[in-house]
PDB file of C-alpha atoms in Angstrom:
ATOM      1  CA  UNK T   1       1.787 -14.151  -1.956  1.00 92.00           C
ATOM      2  CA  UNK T   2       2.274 -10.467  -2.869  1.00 91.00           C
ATOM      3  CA  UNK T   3       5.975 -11.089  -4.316  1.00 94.00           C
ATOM      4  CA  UNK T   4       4.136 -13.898  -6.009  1.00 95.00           C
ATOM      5  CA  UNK T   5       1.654 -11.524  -7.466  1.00 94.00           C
ATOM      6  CA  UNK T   6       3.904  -8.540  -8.347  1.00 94.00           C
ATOM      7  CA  UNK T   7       6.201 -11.236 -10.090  1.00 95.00           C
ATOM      8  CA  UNK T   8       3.536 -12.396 -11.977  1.00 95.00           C
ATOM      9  CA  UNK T   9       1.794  -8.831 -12.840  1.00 95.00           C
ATOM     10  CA  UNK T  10       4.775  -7.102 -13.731  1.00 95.00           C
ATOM     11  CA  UNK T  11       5.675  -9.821 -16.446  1.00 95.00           C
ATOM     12  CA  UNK T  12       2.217  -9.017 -17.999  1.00 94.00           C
ATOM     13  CA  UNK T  13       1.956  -7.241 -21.562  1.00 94.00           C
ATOM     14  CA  UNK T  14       0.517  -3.040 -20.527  1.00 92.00           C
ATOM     15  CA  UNK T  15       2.181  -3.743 -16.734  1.00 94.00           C
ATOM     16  CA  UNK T  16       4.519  -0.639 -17.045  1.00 94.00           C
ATOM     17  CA  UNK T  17       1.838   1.875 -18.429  1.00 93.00           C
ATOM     18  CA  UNK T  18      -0.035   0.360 -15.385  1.00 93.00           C
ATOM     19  CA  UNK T  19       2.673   0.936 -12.987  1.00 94.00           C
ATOM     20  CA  UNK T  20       3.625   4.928 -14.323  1.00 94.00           C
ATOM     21  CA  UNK T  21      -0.262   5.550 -13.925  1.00 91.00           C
ATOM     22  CA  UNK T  22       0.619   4.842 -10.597  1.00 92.00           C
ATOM     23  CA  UNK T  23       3.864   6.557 -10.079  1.00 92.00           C
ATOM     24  CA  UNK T  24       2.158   9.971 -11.960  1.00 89.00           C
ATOM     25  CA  UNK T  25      -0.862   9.835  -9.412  1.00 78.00           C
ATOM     26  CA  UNK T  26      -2.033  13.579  -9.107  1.00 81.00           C
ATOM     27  CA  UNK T  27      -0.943  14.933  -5.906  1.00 81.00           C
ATOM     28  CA  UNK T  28      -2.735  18.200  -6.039  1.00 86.00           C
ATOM     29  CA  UNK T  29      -5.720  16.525  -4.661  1.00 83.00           C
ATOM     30  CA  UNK T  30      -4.241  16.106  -1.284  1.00 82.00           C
ATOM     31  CA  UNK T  31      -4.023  19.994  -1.485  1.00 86.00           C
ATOM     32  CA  UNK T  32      -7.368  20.630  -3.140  1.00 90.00           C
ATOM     33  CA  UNK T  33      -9.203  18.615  -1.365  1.00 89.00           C
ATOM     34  CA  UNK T  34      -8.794  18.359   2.336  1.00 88.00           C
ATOM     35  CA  UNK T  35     -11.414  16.157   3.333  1.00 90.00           C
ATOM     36  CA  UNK T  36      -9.211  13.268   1.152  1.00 88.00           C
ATOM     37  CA  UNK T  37      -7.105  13.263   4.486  1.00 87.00           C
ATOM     38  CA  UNK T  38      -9.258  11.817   7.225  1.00 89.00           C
ATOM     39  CA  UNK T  39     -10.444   9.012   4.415  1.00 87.00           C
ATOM     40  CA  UNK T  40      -6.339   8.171   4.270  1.00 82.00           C
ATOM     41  CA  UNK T  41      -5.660   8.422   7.648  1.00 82.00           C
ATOM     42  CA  UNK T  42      -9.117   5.932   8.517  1.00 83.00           C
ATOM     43  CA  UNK T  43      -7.753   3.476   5.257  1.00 79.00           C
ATOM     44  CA  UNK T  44      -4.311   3.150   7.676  1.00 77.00           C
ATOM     45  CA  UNK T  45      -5.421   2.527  10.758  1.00 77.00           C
ATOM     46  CA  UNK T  46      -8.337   0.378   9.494  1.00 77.00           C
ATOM     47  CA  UNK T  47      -4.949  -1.576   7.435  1.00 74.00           C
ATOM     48  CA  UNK T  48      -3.606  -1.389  10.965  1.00 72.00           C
ATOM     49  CA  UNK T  49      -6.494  -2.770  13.080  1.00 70.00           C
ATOM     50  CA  UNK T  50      -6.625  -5.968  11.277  1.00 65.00           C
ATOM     51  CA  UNK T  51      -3.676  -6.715  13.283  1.00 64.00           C
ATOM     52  CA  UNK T  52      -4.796  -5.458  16.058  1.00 67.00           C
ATOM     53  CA  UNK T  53      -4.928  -8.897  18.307  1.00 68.00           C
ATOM     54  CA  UNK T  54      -1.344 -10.226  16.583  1.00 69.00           C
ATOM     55  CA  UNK T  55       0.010  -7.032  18.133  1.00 68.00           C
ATOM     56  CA  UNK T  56      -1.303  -7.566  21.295  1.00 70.00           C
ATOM     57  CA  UNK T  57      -0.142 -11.294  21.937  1.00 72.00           C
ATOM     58  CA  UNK T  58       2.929 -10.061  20.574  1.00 71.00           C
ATOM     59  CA  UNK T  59       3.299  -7.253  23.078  1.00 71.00           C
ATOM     60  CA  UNK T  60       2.170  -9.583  25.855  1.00 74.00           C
ATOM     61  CA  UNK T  61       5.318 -11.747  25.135  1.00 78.00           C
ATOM     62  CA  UNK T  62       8.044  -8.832  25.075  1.00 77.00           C
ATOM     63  CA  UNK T  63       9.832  -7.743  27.962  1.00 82.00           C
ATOM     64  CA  UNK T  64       9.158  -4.974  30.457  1.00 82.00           C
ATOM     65  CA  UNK T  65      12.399  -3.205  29.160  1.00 85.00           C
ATOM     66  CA  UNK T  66      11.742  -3.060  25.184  1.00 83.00           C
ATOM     67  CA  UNK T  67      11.553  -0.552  22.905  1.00 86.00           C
ATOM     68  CA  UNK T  68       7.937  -0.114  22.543  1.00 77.00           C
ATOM     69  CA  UNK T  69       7.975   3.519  20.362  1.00 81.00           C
ATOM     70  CA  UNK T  70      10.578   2.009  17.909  1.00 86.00           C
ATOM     71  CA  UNK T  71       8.635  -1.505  18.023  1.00 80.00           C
ATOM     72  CA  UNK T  72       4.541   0.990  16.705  1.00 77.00           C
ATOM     73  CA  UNK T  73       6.574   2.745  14.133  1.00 81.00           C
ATOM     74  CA  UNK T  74       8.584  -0.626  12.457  1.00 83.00           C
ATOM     75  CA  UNK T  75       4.977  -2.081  12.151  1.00 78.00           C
ATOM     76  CA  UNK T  76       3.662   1.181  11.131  1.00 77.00           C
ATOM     77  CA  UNK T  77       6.193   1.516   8.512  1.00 85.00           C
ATOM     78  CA  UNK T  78       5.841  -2.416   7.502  1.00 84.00           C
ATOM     79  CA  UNK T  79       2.304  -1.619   6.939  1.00 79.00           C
ATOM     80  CA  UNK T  80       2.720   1.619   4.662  1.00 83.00           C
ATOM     81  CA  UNK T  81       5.758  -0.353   2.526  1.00 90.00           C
ATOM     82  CA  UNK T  82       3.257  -3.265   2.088  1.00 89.00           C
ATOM     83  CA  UNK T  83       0.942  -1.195   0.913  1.00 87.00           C
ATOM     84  CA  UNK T  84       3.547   1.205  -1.638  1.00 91.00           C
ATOM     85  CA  UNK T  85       4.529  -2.664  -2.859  1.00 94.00           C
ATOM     86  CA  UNK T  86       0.964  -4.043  -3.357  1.00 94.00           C
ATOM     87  CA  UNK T  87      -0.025  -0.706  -5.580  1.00 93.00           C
ATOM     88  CA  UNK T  88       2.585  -1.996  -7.661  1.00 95.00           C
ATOM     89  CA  UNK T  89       1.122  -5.326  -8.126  1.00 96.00           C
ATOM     90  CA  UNK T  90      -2.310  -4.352  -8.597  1.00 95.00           C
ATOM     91  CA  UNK T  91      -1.395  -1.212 -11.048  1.00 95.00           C
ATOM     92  CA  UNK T  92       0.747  -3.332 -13.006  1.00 95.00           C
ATOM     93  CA  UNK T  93      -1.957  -5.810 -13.811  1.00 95.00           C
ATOM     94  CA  UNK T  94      -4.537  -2.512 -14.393  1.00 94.00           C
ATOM     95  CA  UNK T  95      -2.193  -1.659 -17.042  1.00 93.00           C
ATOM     96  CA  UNK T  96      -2.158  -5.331 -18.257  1.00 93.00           C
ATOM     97  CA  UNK T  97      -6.330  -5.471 -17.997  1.00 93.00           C
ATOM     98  CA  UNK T  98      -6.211  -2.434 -19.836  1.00 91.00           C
ATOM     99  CA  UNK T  99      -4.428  -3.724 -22.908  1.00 91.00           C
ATOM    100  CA  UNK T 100      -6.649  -6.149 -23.267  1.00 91.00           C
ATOM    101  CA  UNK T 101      -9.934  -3.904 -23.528  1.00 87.00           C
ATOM    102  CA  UNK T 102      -7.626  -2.093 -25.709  1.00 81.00           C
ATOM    103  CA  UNK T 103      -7.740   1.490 -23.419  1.00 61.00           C
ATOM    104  CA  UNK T 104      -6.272   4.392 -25.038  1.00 60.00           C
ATOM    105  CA  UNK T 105      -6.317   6.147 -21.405  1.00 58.00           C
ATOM    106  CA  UNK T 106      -5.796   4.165 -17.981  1.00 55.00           C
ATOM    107  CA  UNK T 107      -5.524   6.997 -15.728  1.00 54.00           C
TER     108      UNK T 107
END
């Protein structure tokens, strides 16, 4: 569904001012303002939780011997490059919902 949806977004009219708002995001904050951190790091493992029970069946069916530090950070990175992909998708359509209220600015 999100391939489906960052398909369909991208080949909107505005999608690419949408999608270099989102590529130029001000970084400085992270800096500036420390208390953005704990929000981010509560965002992932919220993002994280969801799956919470998958990851346990799954773990229940693996074998005494496997790789369970390389199996939390493939899942952790799955879940951060889903994320990355989906800010394309929903930027891109942003910068399509802004043409059409006719926004000089969509930052």
């Amino acid at each position: 569904m999100l391939f489906l949806m960052l398909g369909k977004s991208v080949s909107l009219e505005g999608s690419q001012e949408g999608i270099q708002a989102y590529l130029a995001s001000d970084f400085s904050v992270l800096v500036d303002k420390p208390e953005v951190w704990p929000k981010a790091v509560s965002q992932i493992f919220f993002s994280i939780g969801i799956t919470f029970g998958i990851m346990t069946a799954y773990g229940s069916h693996c074998k005494r011997d496997e790789p369970a530090f390389m199996n939390s950070c493939v899942i952790a990175f799955s879940n951060s490059l889903f994320s990355f992909i989906a800010g394309f998708a929903v930027f891109a359509a942003l910068g399509h919902l802004a043409v059409l209220e006719d926004a000089e600015d969509i930052k």
